[in-house]
PDB file of C-alpha atoms in Angstrom:
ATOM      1  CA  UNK A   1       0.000   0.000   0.000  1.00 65.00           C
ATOM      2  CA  UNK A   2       1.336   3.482  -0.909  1.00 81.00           C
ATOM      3  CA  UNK A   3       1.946   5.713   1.940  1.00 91.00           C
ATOM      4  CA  UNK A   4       1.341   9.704   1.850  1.00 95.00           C
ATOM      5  CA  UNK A   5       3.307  11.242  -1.147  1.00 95.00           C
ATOM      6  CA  UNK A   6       3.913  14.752  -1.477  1.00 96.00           C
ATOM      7  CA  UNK A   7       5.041  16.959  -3.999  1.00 97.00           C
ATOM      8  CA  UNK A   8       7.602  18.841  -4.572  1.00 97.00           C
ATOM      9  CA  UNK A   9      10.123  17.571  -2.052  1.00 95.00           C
ATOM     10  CA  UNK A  10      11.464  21.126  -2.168  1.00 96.00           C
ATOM     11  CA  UNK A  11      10.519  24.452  -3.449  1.00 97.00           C
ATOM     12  CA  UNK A  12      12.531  27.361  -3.292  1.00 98.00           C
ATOM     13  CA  UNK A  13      10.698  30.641  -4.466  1.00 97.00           C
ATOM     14  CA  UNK A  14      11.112  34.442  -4.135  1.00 97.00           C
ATOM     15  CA  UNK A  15       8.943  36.804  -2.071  1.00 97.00           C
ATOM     16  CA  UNK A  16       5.446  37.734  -3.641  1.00 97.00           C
ATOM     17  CA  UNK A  17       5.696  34.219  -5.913  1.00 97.00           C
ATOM     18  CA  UNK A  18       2.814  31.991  -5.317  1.00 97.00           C
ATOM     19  CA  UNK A  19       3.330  27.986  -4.604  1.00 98.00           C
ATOM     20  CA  UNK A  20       1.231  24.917  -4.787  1.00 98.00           C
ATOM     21  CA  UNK A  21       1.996  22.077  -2.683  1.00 98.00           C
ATOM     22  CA  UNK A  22       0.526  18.536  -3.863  1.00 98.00           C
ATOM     23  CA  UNK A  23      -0.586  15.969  -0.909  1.00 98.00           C
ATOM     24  CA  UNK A  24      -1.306  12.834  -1.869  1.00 97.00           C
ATOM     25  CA  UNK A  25      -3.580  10.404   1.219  1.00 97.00           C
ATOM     26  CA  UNK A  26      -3.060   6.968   1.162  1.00 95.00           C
ATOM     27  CA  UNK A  27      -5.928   5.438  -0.533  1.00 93.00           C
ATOM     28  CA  UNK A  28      -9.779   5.381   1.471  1.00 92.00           C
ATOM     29  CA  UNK A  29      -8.601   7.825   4.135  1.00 95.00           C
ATOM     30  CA  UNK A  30     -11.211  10.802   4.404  1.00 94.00           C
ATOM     31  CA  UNK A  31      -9.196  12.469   7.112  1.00 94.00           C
ATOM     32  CA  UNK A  32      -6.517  14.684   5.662  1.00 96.00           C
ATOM     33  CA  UNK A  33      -4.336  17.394   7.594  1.00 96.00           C
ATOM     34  CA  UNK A  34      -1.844  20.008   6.826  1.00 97.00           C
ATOM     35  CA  UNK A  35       1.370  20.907   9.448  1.00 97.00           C
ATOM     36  CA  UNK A  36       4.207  23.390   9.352  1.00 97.00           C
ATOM     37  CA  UNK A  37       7.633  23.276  11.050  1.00 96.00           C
ATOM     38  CA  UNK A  38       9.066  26.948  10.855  1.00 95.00           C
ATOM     39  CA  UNK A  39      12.518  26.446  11.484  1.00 87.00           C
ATOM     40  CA  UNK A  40      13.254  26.071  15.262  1.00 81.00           C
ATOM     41  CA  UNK A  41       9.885  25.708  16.135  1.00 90.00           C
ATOM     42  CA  UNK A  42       7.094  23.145  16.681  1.00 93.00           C
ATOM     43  CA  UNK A  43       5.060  21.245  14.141  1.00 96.00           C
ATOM     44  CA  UNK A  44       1.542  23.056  14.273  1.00 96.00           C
ATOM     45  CA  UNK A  45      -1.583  21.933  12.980  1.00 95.00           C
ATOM     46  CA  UNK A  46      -3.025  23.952   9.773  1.00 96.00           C
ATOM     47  CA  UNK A  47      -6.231  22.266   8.769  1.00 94.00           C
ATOM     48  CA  UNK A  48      -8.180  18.850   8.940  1.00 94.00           C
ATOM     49  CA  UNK A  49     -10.388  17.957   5.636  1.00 94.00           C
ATOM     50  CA  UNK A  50     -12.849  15.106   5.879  1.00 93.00           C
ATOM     51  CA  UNK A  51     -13.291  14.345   2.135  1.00 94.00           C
ATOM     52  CA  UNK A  52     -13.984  17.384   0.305  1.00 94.00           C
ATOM     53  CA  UNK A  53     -14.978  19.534   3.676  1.00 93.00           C
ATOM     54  CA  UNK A  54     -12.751  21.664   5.746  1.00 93.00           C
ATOM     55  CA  UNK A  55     -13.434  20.408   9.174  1.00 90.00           C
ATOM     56  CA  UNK A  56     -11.259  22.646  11.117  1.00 91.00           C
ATOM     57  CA  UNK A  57      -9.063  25.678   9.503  1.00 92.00           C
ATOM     58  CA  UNK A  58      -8.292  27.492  12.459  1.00 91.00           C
ATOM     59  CA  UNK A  59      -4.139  26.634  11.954  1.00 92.00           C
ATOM     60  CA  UNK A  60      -4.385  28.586   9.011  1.00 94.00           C
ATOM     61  CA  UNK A  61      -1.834  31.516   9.452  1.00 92.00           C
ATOM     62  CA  UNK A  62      -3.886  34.408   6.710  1.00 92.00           C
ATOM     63  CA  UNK A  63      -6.160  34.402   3.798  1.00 93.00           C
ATOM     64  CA  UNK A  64      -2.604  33.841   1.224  1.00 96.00           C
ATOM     65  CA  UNK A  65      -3.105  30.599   2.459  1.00 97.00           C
ATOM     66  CA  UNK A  66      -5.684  28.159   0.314  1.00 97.00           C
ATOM     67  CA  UNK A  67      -6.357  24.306   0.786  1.00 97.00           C
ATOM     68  CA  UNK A  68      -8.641  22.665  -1.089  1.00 97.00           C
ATOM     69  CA  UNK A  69      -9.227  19.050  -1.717  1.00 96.00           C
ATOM     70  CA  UNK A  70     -11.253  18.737  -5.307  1.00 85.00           C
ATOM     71  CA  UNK A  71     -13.335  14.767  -5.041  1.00 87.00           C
ATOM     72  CA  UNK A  72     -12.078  13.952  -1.469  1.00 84.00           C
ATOM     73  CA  UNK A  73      -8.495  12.774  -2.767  1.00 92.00           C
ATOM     74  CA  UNK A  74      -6.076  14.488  -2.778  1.00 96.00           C
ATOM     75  CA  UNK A  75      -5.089  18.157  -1.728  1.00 98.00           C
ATOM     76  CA  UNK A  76      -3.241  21.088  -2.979  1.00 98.00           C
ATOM     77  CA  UNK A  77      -1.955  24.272  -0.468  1.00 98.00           C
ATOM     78  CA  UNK A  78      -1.230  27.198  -1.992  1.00 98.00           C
ATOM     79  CA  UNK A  79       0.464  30.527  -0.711  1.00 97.00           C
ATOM     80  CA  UNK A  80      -0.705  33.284  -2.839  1.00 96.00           C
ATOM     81  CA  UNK A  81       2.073  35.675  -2.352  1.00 96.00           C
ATOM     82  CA  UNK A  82       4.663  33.897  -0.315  1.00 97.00           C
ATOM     83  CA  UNK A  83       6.265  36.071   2.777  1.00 97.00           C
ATOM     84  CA  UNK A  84       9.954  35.139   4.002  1.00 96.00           C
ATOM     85  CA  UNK A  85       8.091  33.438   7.518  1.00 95.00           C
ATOM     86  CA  UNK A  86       6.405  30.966   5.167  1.00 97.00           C
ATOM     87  CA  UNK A  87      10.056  28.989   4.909  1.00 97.00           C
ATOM     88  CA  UNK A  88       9.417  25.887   6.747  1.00 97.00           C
ATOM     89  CA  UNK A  89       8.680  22.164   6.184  1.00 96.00           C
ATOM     90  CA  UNK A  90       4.759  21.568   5.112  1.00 98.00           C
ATOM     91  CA  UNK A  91       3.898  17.980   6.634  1.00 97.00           C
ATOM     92  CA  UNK A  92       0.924  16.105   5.013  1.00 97.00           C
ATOM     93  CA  UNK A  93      -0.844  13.461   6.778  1.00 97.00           C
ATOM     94  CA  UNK A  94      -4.101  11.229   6.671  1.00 96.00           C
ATOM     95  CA  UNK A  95      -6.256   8.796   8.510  1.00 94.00           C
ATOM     96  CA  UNK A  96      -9.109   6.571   7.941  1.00 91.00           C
ATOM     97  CA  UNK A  97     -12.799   8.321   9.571  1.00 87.00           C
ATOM     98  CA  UNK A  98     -12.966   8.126  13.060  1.00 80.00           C
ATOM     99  CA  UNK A  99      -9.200   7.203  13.492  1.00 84.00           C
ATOM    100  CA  UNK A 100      -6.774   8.968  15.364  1.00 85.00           C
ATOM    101  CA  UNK A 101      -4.164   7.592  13.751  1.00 89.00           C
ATOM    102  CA  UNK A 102      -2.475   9.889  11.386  1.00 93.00           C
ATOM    103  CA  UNK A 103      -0.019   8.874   8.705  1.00 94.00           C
ATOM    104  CA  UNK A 104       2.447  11.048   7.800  1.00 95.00           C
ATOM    105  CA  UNK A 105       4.160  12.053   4.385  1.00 95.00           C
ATOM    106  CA  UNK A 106       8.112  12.890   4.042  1.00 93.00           C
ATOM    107  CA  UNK A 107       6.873  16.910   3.828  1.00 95.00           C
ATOM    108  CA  UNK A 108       7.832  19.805   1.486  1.00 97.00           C
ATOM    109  CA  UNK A 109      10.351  22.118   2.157  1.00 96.00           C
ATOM    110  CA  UNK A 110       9.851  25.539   1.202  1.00 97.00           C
ATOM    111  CA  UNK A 111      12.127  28.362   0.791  1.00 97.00           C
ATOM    112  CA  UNK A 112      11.358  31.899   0.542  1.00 97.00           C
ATOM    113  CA  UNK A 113      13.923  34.377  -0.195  1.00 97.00           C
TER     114      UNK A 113
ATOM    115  CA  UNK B   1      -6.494  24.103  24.930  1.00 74.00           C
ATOM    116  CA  UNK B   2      -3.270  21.732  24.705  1.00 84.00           C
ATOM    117  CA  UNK B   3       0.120  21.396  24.906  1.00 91.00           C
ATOM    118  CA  UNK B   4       3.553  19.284  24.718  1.00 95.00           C
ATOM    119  CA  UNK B   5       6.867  19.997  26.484  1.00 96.00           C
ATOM    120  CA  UNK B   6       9.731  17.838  25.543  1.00 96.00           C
ATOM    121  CA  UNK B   7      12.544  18.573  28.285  1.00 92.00           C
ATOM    122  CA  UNK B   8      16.100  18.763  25.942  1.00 91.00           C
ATOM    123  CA  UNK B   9      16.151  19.979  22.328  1.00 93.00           C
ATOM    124  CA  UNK B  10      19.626  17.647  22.101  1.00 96.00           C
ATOM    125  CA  UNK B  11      20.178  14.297  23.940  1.00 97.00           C
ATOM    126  CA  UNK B  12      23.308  12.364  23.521  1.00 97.00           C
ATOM    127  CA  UNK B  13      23.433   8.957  24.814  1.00 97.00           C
ATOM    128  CA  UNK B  14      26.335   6.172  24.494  1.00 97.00           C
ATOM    129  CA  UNK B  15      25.568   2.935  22.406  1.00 97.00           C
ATOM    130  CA  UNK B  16      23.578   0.728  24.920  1.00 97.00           C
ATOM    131  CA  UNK B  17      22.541   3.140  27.348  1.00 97.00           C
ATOM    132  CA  UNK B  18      19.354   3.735  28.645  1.00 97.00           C
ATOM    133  CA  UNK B  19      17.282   6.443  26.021  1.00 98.00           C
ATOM    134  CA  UNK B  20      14.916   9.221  27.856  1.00 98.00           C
ATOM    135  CA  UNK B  21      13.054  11.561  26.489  1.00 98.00           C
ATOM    136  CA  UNK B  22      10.540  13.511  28.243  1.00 97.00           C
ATOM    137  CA  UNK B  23       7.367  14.348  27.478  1.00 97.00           C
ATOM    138  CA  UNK B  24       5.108  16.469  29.875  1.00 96.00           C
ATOM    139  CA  UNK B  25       1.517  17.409  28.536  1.00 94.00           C
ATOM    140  CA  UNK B  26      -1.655  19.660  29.200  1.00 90.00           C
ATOM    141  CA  UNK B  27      -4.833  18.654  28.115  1.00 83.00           C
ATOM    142  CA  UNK B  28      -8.870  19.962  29.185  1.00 77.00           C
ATOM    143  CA  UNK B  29     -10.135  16.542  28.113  1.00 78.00           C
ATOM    144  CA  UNK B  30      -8.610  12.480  28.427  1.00 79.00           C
ATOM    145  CA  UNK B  31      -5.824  12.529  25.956  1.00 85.00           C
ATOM    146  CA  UNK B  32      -4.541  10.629  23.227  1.00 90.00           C
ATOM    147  CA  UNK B  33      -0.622  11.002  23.489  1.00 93.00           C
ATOM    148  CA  UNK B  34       1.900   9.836  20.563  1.00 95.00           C
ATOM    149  CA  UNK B  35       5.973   9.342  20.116  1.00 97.00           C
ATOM    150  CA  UNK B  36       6.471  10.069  16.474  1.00 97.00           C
ATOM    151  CA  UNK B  37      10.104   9.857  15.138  1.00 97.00           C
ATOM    152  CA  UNK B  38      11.374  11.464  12.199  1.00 95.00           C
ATOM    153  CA  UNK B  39      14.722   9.835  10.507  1.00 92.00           C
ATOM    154  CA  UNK B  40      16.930  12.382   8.013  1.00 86.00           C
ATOM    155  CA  UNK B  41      15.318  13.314   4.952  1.00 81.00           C
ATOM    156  CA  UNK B  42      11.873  10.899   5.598  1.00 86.00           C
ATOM    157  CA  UNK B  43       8.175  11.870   7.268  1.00 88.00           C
ATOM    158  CA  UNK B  44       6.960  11.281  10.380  1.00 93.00           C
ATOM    159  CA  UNK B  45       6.459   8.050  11.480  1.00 93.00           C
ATOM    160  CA  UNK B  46       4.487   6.623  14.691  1.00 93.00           C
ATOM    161  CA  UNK B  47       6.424   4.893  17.147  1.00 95.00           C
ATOM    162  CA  UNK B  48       3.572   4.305  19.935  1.00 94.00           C
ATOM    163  CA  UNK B  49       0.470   5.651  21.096  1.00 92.00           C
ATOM    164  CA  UNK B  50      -1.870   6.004  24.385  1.00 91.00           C
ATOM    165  CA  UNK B  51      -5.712   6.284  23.771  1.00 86.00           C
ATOM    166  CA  UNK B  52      -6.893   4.769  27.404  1.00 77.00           C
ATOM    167  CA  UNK B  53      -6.097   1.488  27.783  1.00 77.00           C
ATOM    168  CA  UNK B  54      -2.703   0.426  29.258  1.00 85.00           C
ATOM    169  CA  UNK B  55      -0.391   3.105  30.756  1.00 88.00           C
ATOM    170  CA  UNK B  56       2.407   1.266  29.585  1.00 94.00           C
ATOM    171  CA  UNK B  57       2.804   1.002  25.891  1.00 94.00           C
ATOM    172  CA  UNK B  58       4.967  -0.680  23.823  1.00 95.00           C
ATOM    173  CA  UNK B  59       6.069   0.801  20.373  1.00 94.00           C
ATOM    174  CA  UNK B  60       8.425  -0.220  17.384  1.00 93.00           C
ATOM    175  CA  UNK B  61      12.228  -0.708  17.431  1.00 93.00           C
ATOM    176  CA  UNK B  62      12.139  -1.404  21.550  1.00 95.00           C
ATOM    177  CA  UNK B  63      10.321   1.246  22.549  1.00 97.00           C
ATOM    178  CA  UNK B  64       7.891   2.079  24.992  1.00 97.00           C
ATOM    179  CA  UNK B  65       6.389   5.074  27.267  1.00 97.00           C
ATOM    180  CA  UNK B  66       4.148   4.868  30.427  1.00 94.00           C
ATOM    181  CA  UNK B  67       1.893   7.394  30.885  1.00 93.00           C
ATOM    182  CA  UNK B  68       1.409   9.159  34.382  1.00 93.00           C
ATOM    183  CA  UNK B  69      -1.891  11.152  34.840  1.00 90.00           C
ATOM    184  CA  UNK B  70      -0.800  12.469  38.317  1.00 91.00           C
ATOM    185  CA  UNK B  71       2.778  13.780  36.417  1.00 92.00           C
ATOM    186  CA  UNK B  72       0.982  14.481  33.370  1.00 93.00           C
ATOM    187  CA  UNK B  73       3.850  13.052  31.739  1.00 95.00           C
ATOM    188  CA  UNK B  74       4.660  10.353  28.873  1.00 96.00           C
ATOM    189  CA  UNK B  75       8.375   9.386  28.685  1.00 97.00           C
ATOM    190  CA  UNK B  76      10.109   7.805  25.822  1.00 98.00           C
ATOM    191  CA  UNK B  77      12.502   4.883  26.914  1.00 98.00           C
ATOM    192  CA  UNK B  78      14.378   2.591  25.167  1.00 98.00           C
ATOM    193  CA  UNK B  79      16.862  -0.226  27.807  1.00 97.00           C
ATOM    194  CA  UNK B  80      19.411  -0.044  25.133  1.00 97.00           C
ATOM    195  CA  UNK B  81      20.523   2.261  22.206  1.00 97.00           C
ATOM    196  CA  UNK B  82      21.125   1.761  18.950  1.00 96.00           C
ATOM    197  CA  UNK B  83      22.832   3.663  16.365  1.00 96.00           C
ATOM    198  CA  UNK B  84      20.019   3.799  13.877  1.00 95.00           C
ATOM    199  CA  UNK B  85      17.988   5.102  17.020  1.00 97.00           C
ATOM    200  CA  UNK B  86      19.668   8.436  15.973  1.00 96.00           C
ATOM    201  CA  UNK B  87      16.758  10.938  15.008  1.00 96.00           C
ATOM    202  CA  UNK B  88      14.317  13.131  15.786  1.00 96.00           C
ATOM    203  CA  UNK B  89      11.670  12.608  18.109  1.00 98.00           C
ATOM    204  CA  UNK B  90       8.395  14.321  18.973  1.00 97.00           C
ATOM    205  CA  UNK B  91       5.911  14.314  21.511  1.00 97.00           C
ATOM    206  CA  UNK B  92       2.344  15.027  20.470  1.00 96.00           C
ATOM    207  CA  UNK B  93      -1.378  15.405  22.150  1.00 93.00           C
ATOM    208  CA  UNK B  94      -4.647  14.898  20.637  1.00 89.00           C
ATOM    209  CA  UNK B  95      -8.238  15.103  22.450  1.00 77.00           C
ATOM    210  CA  UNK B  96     -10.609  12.543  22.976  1.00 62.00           C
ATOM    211  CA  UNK B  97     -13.807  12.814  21.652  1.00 59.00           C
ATOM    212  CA  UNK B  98     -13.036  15.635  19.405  1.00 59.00           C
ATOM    213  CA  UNK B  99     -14.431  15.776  16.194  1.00 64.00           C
ATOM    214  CA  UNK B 100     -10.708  16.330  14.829  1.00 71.00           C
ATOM    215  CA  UNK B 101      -7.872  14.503  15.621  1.00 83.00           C
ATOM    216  CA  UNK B 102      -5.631  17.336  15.106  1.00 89.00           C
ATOM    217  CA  UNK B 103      -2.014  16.972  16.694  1.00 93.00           C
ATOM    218  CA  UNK B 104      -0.408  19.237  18.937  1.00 94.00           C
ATOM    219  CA  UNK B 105       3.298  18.646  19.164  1.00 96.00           C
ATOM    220  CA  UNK B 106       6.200  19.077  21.016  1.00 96.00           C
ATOM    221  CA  UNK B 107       9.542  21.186  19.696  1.00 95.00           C
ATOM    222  CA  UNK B 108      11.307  17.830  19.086  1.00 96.00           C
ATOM    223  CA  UNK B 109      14.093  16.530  20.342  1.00 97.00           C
ATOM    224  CA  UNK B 110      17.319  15.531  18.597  1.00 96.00           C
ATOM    225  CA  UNK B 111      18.805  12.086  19.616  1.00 97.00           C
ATOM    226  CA  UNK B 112      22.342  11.387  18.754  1.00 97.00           C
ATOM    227  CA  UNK B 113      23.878   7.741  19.735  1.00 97.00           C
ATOM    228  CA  UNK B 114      28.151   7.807  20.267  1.00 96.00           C
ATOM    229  CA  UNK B 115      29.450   4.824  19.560  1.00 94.00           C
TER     230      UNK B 115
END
């Protein structure tokens, strides 16, 4: 079974750019989040989909930040223009309903400069 | 609301030595408490978890972590290290009986094995 992919692996982009990050669940799971590790600082929660619905978006730093997950599969985030304090590693991660088990993908690193 | 502290950004232990990490939490509700460990350049990847049942709970790769309610506390331990132990490791808290499962973590903390 294929585990959470995510795409690209790294992304390095200029202020004001915009940047779409691909998640990919593992198969059947209607629970999908998004996480961010700034650089020297905790892995915090972003926003919880169940299928096609946004659950819970209150990790969402501002409104250059858009998730959406098209069908219930997979999801894109994009940053719409990108600010120097969005740097940081974007962690995908699903789980099948009603589990509170969350698998994790290898994350995107992105780079602002 | 929640939250993780992991006591020690760095530990260093010796080949074979006991492993520690510490884990102290604060939660409203019953938590769910994980050990995730993250190896260079991979994801995240769940080494135990506690949702209730025994306090003591046994992971992947030897490890386990006991959770104290009157501490509010969930150590990592490991009897003996291992060089490929080295890695990351994070503490993280989710509520029962939430309609999300969202994960509130700990800063991490960096394990490094001497031979």
């Amino acid at each position: 079974e294929a585990g959470v992919t995510q795409f690209p692996s790294h992304s390095v982009i200029e202020k004001g750019q915009t940047v779409t990050l691909r998640c990919d669940p593992i198969s059947g799971h209607d629970n999908l989040y998004w996480y961010r590790r700034v650089m020297g600082k905790e892995i915090k929660f972003l926003l919880h989909f169940v299928k096609e619905s946004k659950q819970d978006e209150s990790g969402m730093p501002n409104n250059r930040f858009l998730a959406e997950r098209t069908g219930g599969t997979y999801s894109t985030l994009k940053v719409q223009p990108a600010e120097l304090e969005d740097s940081g590693v974007y962690f995908c991660a699903s789980s099948q309903a009603d589990s509170y088990e969350q698998y994790f993908g290898p994350g995107t690193r992105l780079t602002v400069t | 609301a929640q939250s993780v502290t992991q006591l020690g950004s760095h530990v260093s232990v010796s080949e074979g030595a006991l492993v520690l990490l510490r884990c102290n939490y604060s939660s409203s509700v019953p938590p769910y408490l994980f050990w995730y460990v993250q190896y260079p350049n991979q994801g995240l990847q769940l080494l135990l978890k506690y949702t209730s049942a025994a306090t003591l709970v046994k992971g992947i790769n030897g490890f386990e972590a006991e959770f104290k309610k009157s501490e509010t506390s969930f150590h990592l331990t490991k009897p003996s290290a291992h060089m490929s132990d080295a890695a990351e490791y994070f503490c993280a808290v989710s509520e029962s009986g939430a309609g999300s499962y969202q994960l509130t973590f700990g800063k991490g903390t960096k394990l490094s094995v001497i031979p």
